[in-house]
Short mmCIF file of C-alpha atoms and ligand atoms in Angstrom, two decimals:
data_model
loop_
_atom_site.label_atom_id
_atom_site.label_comp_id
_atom_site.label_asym_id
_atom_site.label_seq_id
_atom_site.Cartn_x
_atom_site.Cartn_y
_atom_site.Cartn_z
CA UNK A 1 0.00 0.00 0.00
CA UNK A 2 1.25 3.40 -1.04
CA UNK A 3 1.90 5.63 1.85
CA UNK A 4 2.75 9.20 1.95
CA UNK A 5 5.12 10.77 4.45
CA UNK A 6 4.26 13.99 6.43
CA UNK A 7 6.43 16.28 3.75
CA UNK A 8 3.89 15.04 1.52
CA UNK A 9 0.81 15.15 3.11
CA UNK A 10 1.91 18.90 3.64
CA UNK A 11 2.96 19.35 0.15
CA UNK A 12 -0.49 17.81 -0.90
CA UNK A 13 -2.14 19.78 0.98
CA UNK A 14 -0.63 23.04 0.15
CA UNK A 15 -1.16 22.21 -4.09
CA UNK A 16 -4.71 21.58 -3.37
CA UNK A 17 -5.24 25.04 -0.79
CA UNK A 18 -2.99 26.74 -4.08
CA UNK A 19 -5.67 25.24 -6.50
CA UNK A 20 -8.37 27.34 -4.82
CA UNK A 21 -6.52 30.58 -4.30
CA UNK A 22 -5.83 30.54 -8.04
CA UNK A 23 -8.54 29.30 -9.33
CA UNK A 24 -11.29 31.59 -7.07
CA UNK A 25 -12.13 35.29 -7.39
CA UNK A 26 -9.45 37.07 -4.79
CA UNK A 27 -12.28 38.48 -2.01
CA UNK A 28 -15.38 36.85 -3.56
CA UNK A 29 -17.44 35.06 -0.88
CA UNK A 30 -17.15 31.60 -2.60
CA UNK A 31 -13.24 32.16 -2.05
CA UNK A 32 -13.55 32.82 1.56
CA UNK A 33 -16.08 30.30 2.57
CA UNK A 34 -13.84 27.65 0.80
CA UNK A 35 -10.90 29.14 2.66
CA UNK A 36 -12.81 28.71 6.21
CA UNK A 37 -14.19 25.24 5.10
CA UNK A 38 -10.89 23.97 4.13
CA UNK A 39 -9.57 24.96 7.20
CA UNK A 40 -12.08 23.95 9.43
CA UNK A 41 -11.68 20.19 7.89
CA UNK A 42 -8.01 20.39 7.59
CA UNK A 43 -6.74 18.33 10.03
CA UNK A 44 -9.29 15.24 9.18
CA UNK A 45 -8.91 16.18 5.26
CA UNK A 46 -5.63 15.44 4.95
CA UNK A 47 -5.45 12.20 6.83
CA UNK A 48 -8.64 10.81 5.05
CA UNK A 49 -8.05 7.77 2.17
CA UNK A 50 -10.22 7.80 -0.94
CA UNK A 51 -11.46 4.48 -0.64
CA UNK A 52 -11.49 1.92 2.25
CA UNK A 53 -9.66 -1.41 0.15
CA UNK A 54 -6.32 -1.52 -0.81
CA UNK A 55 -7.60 -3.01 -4.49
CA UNK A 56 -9.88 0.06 -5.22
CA UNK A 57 -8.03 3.30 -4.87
CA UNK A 58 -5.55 5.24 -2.81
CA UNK A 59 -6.61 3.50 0.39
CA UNK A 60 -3.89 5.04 2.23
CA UNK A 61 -3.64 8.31 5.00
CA UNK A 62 -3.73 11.39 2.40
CA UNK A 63 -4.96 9.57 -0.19
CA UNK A 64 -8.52 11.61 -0.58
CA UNK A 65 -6.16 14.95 -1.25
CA UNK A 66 -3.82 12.84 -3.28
CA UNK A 67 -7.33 11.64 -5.27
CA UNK A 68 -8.44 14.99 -5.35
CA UNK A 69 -6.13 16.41 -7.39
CA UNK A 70 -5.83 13.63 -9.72
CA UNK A 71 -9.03 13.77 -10.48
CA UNK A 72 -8.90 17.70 -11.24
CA UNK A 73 -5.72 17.37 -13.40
CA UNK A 74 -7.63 14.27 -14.89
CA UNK A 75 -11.14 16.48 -15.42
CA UNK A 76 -8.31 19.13 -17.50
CA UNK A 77 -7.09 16.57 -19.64
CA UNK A 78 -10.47 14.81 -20.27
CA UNK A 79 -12.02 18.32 -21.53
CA UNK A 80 -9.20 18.91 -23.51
CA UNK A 81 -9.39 15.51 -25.24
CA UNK A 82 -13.26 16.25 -25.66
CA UNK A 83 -13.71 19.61 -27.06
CA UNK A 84 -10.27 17.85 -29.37
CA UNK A 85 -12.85 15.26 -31.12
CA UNK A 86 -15.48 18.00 -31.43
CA UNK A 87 -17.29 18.04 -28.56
CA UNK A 88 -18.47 21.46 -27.30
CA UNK A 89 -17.62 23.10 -24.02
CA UNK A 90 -20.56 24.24 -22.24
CA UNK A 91 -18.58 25.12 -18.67
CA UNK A 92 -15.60 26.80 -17.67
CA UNK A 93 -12.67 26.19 -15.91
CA UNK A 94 -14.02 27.23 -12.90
CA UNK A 95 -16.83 25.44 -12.83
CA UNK A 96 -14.83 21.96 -13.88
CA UNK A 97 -12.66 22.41 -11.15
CA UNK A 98 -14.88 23.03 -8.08
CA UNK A 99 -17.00 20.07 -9.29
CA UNK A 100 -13.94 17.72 -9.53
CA UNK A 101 -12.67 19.09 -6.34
CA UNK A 102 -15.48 18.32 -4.54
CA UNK A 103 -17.01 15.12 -5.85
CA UNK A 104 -15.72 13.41 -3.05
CA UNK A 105 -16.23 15.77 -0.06
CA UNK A 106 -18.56 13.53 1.26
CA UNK A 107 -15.75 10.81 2.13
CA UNK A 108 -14.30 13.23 5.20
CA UNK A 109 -17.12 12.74 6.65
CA UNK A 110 -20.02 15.51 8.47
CA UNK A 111 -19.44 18.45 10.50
CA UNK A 112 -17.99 15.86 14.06
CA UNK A 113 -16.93 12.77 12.77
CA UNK A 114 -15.06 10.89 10.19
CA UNK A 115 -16.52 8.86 7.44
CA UNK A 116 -13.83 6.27 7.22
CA UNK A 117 -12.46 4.92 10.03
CA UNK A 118 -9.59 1.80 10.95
CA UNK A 119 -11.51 -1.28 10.33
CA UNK A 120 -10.68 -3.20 13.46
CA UNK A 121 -12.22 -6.85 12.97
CA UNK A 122 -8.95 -8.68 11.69
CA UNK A 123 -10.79 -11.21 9.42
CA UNK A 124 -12.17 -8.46 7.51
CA UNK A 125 -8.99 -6.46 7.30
CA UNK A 126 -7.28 -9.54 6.09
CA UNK A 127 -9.76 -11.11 3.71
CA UNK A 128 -11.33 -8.61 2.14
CA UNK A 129 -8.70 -6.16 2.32
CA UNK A 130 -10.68 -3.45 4.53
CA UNK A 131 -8.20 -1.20 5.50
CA UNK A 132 -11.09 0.91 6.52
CA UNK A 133 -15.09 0.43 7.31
CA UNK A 134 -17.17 3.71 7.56
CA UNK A 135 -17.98 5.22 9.88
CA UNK A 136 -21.05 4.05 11.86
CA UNK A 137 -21.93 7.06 13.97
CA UNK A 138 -22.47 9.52 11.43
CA UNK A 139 -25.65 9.36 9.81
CA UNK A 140 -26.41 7.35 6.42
CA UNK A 141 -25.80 9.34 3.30
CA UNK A 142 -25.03 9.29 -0.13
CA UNK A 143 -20.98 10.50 -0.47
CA UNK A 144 -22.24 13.53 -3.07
CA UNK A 145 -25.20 14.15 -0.77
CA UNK A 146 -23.25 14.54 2.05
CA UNK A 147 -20.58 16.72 -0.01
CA UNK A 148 -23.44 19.28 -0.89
CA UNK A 149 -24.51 19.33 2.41
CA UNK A 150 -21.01 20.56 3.59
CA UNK A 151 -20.55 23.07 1.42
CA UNK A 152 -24.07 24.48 2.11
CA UNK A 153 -23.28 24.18 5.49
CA UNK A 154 -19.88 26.68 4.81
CA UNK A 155 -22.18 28.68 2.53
CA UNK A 156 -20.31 27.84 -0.64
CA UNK A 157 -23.39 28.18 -3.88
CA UNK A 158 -22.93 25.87 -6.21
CA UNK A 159 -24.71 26.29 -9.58
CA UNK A 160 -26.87 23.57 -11.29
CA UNK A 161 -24.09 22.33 -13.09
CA UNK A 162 -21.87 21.85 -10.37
CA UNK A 163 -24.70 20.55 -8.19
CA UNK A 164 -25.45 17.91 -11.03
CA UNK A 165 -21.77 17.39 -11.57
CA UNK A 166 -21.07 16.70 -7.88
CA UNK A 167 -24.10 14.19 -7.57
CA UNK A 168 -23.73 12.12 -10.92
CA UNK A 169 -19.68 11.66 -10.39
CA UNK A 170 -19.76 8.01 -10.07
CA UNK A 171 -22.00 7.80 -13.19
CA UNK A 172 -23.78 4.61 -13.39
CA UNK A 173 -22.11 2.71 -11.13
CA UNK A 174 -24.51 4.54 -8.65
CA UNK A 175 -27.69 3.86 -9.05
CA UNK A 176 -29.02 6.65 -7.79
CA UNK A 177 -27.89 8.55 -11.08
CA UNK A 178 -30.32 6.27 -13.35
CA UNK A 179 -32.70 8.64 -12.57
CA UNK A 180 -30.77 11.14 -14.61
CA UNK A 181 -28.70 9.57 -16.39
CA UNK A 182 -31.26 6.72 -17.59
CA UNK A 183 -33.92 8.90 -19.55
CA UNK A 184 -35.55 8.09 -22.48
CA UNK A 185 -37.19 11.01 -23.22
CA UNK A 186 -34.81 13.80 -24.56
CA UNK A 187 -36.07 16.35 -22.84
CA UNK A 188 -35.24 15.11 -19.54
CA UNK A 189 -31.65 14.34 -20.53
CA UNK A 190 -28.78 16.22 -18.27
CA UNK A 191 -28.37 19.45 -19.98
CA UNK A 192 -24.71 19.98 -19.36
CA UNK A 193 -21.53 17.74 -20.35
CA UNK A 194 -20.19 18.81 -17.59
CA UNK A 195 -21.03 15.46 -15.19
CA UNK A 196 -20.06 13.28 -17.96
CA UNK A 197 -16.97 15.03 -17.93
CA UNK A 198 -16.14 14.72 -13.92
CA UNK A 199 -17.75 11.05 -14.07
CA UNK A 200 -15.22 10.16 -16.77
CA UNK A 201 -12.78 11.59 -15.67
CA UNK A 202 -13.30 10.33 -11.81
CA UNK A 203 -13.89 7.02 -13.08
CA UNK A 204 -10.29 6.95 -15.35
CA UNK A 205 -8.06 8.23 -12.14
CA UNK A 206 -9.57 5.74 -10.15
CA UNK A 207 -8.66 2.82 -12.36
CA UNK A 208 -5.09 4.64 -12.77
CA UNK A 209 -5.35 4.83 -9.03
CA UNK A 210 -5.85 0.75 -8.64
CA UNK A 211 -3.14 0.09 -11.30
CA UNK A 212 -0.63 1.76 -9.68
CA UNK A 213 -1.45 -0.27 -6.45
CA UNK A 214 -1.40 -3.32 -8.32
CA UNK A 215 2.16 -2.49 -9.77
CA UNK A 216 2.88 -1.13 -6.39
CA UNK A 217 5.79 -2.95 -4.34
CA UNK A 218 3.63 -5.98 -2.52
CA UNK A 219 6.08 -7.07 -0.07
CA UNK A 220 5.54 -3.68 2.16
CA UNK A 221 2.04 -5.45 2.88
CA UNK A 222 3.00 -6.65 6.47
CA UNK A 223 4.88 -3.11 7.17
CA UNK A 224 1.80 -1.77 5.96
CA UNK A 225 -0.58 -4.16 8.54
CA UNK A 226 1.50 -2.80 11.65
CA UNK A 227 1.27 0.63 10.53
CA UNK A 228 -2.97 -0.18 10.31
CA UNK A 229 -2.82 -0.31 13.88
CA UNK A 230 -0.92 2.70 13.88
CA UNK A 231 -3.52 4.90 12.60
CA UNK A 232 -6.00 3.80 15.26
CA UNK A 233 -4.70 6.14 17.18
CA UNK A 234 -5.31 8.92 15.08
CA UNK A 235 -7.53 11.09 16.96
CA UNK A 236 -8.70 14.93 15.90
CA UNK A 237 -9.94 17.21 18.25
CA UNK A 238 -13.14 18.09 17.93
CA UNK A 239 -15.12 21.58 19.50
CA UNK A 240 -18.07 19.75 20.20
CA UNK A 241 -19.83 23.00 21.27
CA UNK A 242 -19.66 24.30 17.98
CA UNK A 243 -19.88 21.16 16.42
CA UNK A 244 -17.01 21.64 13.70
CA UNK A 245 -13.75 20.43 13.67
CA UNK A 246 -11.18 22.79 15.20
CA UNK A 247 -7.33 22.70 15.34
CA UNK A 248 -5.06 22.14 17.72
CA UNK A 249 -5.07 24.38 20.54
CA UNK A 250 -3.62 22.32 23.08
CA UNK A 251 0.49 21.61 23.15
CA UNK A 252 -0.56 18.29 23.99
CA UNK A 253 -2.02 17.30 21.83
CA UNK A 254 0.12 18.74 19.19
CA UNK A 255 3.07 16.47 20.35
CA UNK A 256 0.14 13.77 20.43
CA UNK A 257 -0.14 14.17 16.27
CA UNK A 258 3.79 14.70 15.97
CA UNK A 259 4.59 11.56 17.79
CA UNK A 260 2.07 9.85 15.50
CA UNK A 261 3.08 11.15 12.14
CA UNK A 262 7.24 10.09 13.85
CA UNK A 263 5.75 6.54 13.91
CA UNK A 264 3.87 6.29 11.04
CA UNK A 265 6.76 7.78 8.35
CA UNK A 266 9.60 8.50 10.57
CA UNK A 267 11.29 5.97 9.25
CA UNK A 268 10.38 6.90 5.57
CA UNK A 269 10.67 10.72 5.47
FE1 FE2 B 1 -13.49 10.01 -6.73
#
C-alpha cells in the first residue's frame, strides 16, 4: 500500500489550498467560505483515504487529497481531449474544477466525525482487504449528498451544473444517477456535459489509481498491517460545542499528532 510521508501530506495539501486561491475570485465570498471550510476540515482532510480497500483506490492516510487532485488534473485533460474530437464546451474552468474538487467531499465525513475509520475486525482487514469500514456514527448518506450538504453548510453556492456534476460523479455505477442519467425522453436528458466530464474523468483516475497499487511494491504489505494499527490512534480534536472540527489548541495534543506522524513515516521521510 502506497503511503505518503508527512512532507507530503503537507505538500499535498498546500497544491490543493494553491488550487483554490488561483482558481477563485481574490475576495469573492465563494473564495472565503472555501478558505474557512478547508480549514475547518483540515486536520481530518488530509489524513482521510479515498477508498477503504487496498484493491480500489488510494486507500492510504492522504490519499482523498492525493485523489483529489488527480481527479482535477484528470477532469483538465479529459475536456481537452473532448472539445479535441469535437465536442463542445458548455462550462468553464471554474466550474470543472470546483466540481472535480469536490465530488468526493462527502468521504471526510459531516461536520464531528469521520466517514472512514480503521476497520478493526482482523478477518475483515485480512480477507477482504478493509483497510477501513465507515464510519457508523455519522448518519447514512449518499458521499455527493453529504458533499453538498457541507458546502451548504460553509455557505459555498454551487450552480446547477456543479450541483449535477457533484451528484452524478460516479456515473452509473450509482444507481441513484439512473434517474438522470437513464432517460428516455430527450427532454429530460442532463443538460450539461459537464457530469459526464467529472464522471469520466473520476472514473479513469480511479482505475489509474488501482493500477498503480497493483504495480505497487507488494512485499511492504506486512509493514503496511502494523502501521494499520498505527492509525487507530489517530484522533482529531473536535469543539463539540460548535460542532465543527477545530485545530489544535492544546500543546498536547500537538506532540500527540507529531509523535504519530514520527511513527507512522519517521522511518520513511
Ligand atoms: Fe473520486
Amino acid at each position: 500500500m502506497k503511503q505518503l510521508n508527512e512532507t507530503q501530506l503537507k505538500e499535498n495539501w498546500d497544491k490543493l489550498i494553491q488550487v483554490i486561491k488561483d482558481t477563485f475570485e481574490d475576495g469573492s465570498e465563494r473564495r472565503e467560505n472555501l478558505l474557512r471550510m478547508y480549514h475547518d476540515l483540515e486536520d481530518r482532510m488530509i489524513m482521510a483515504p479515498a477508498s477503504g480497500k487496498e484493491e480500489y483506490h488510494y486507500c492510504h492516510v492522504g490519499g482523498y487529497v492525493e485523489h483529489v487532485l488527480h481527479v482535477i488534473d484528470t477532469a483538465l485533460k479529459v475536456a481537452k481531449t473532448y472539445e479535441s474530437i469535437g465536442g463542445h464546451r458548455d462550462w468553464t474552468d471554474e466550474e470543472l474544477i470546483f466540481s472535480a474538487m469536490h465530488h468526493d467531499l462527502g468521504k471526510v465525513g459531516d461536520l464531528n466525525d469521520e466517514y472512514y475509520v480503521p476497520q478493526d475486525n482482523d478477518w475483515r482487514r485480512k480477507t477482504l482487504g478493509e483497510v477501513y469500514t465507515q464510519n457508523s456514527n455519522i448518519d447514512n448518506m449518499r458521499v455527493p449528498d453529504r458533499a453538498l450538504f457541507l458546502l451548504q453548510h460553509f455557505g459555498v453556492k454551487c450552480n446547477m451544473k456543479e450541483t449535477l456534476s457533484i451528484k452524478l460523479a460516479d456515473g452509473l455505477y450509482d444507481e441513484a444517477s439512473e434517474f438522470y442519467f437513464k432517460v428516455f425522453d430527450v427532454k429530460k436528458a442532463v443538460k450539461s456535459r459537464l457530469p459526464h466530464i467529472i464522471h469520466f474523468a473520476d472514473h479513469m483516475a480511479t482505475l489509474a489509481e488501482a493500477d498503480e497499487w497493483k504495480l505497487g511494491d507488494k512485499d511492504e504489505k506486512e509493514e503496511v498491517e502494523s502501521r494499520i494499527e498505527n492509525i487507530k490512534s489517530v484522533t482529531v480534536e473536535k469543539d463539540k460545542q460548535n460542532g465543527v472540527p477545530q485545530k489544535h489548541k492544546d500543546p498536547v495534543l500537538e506532540n500527540k499528532h507529531k509523535d504519530l506522524f514520527d511513527e507512522l513515516f519517521g522511518d520513511k521521510s
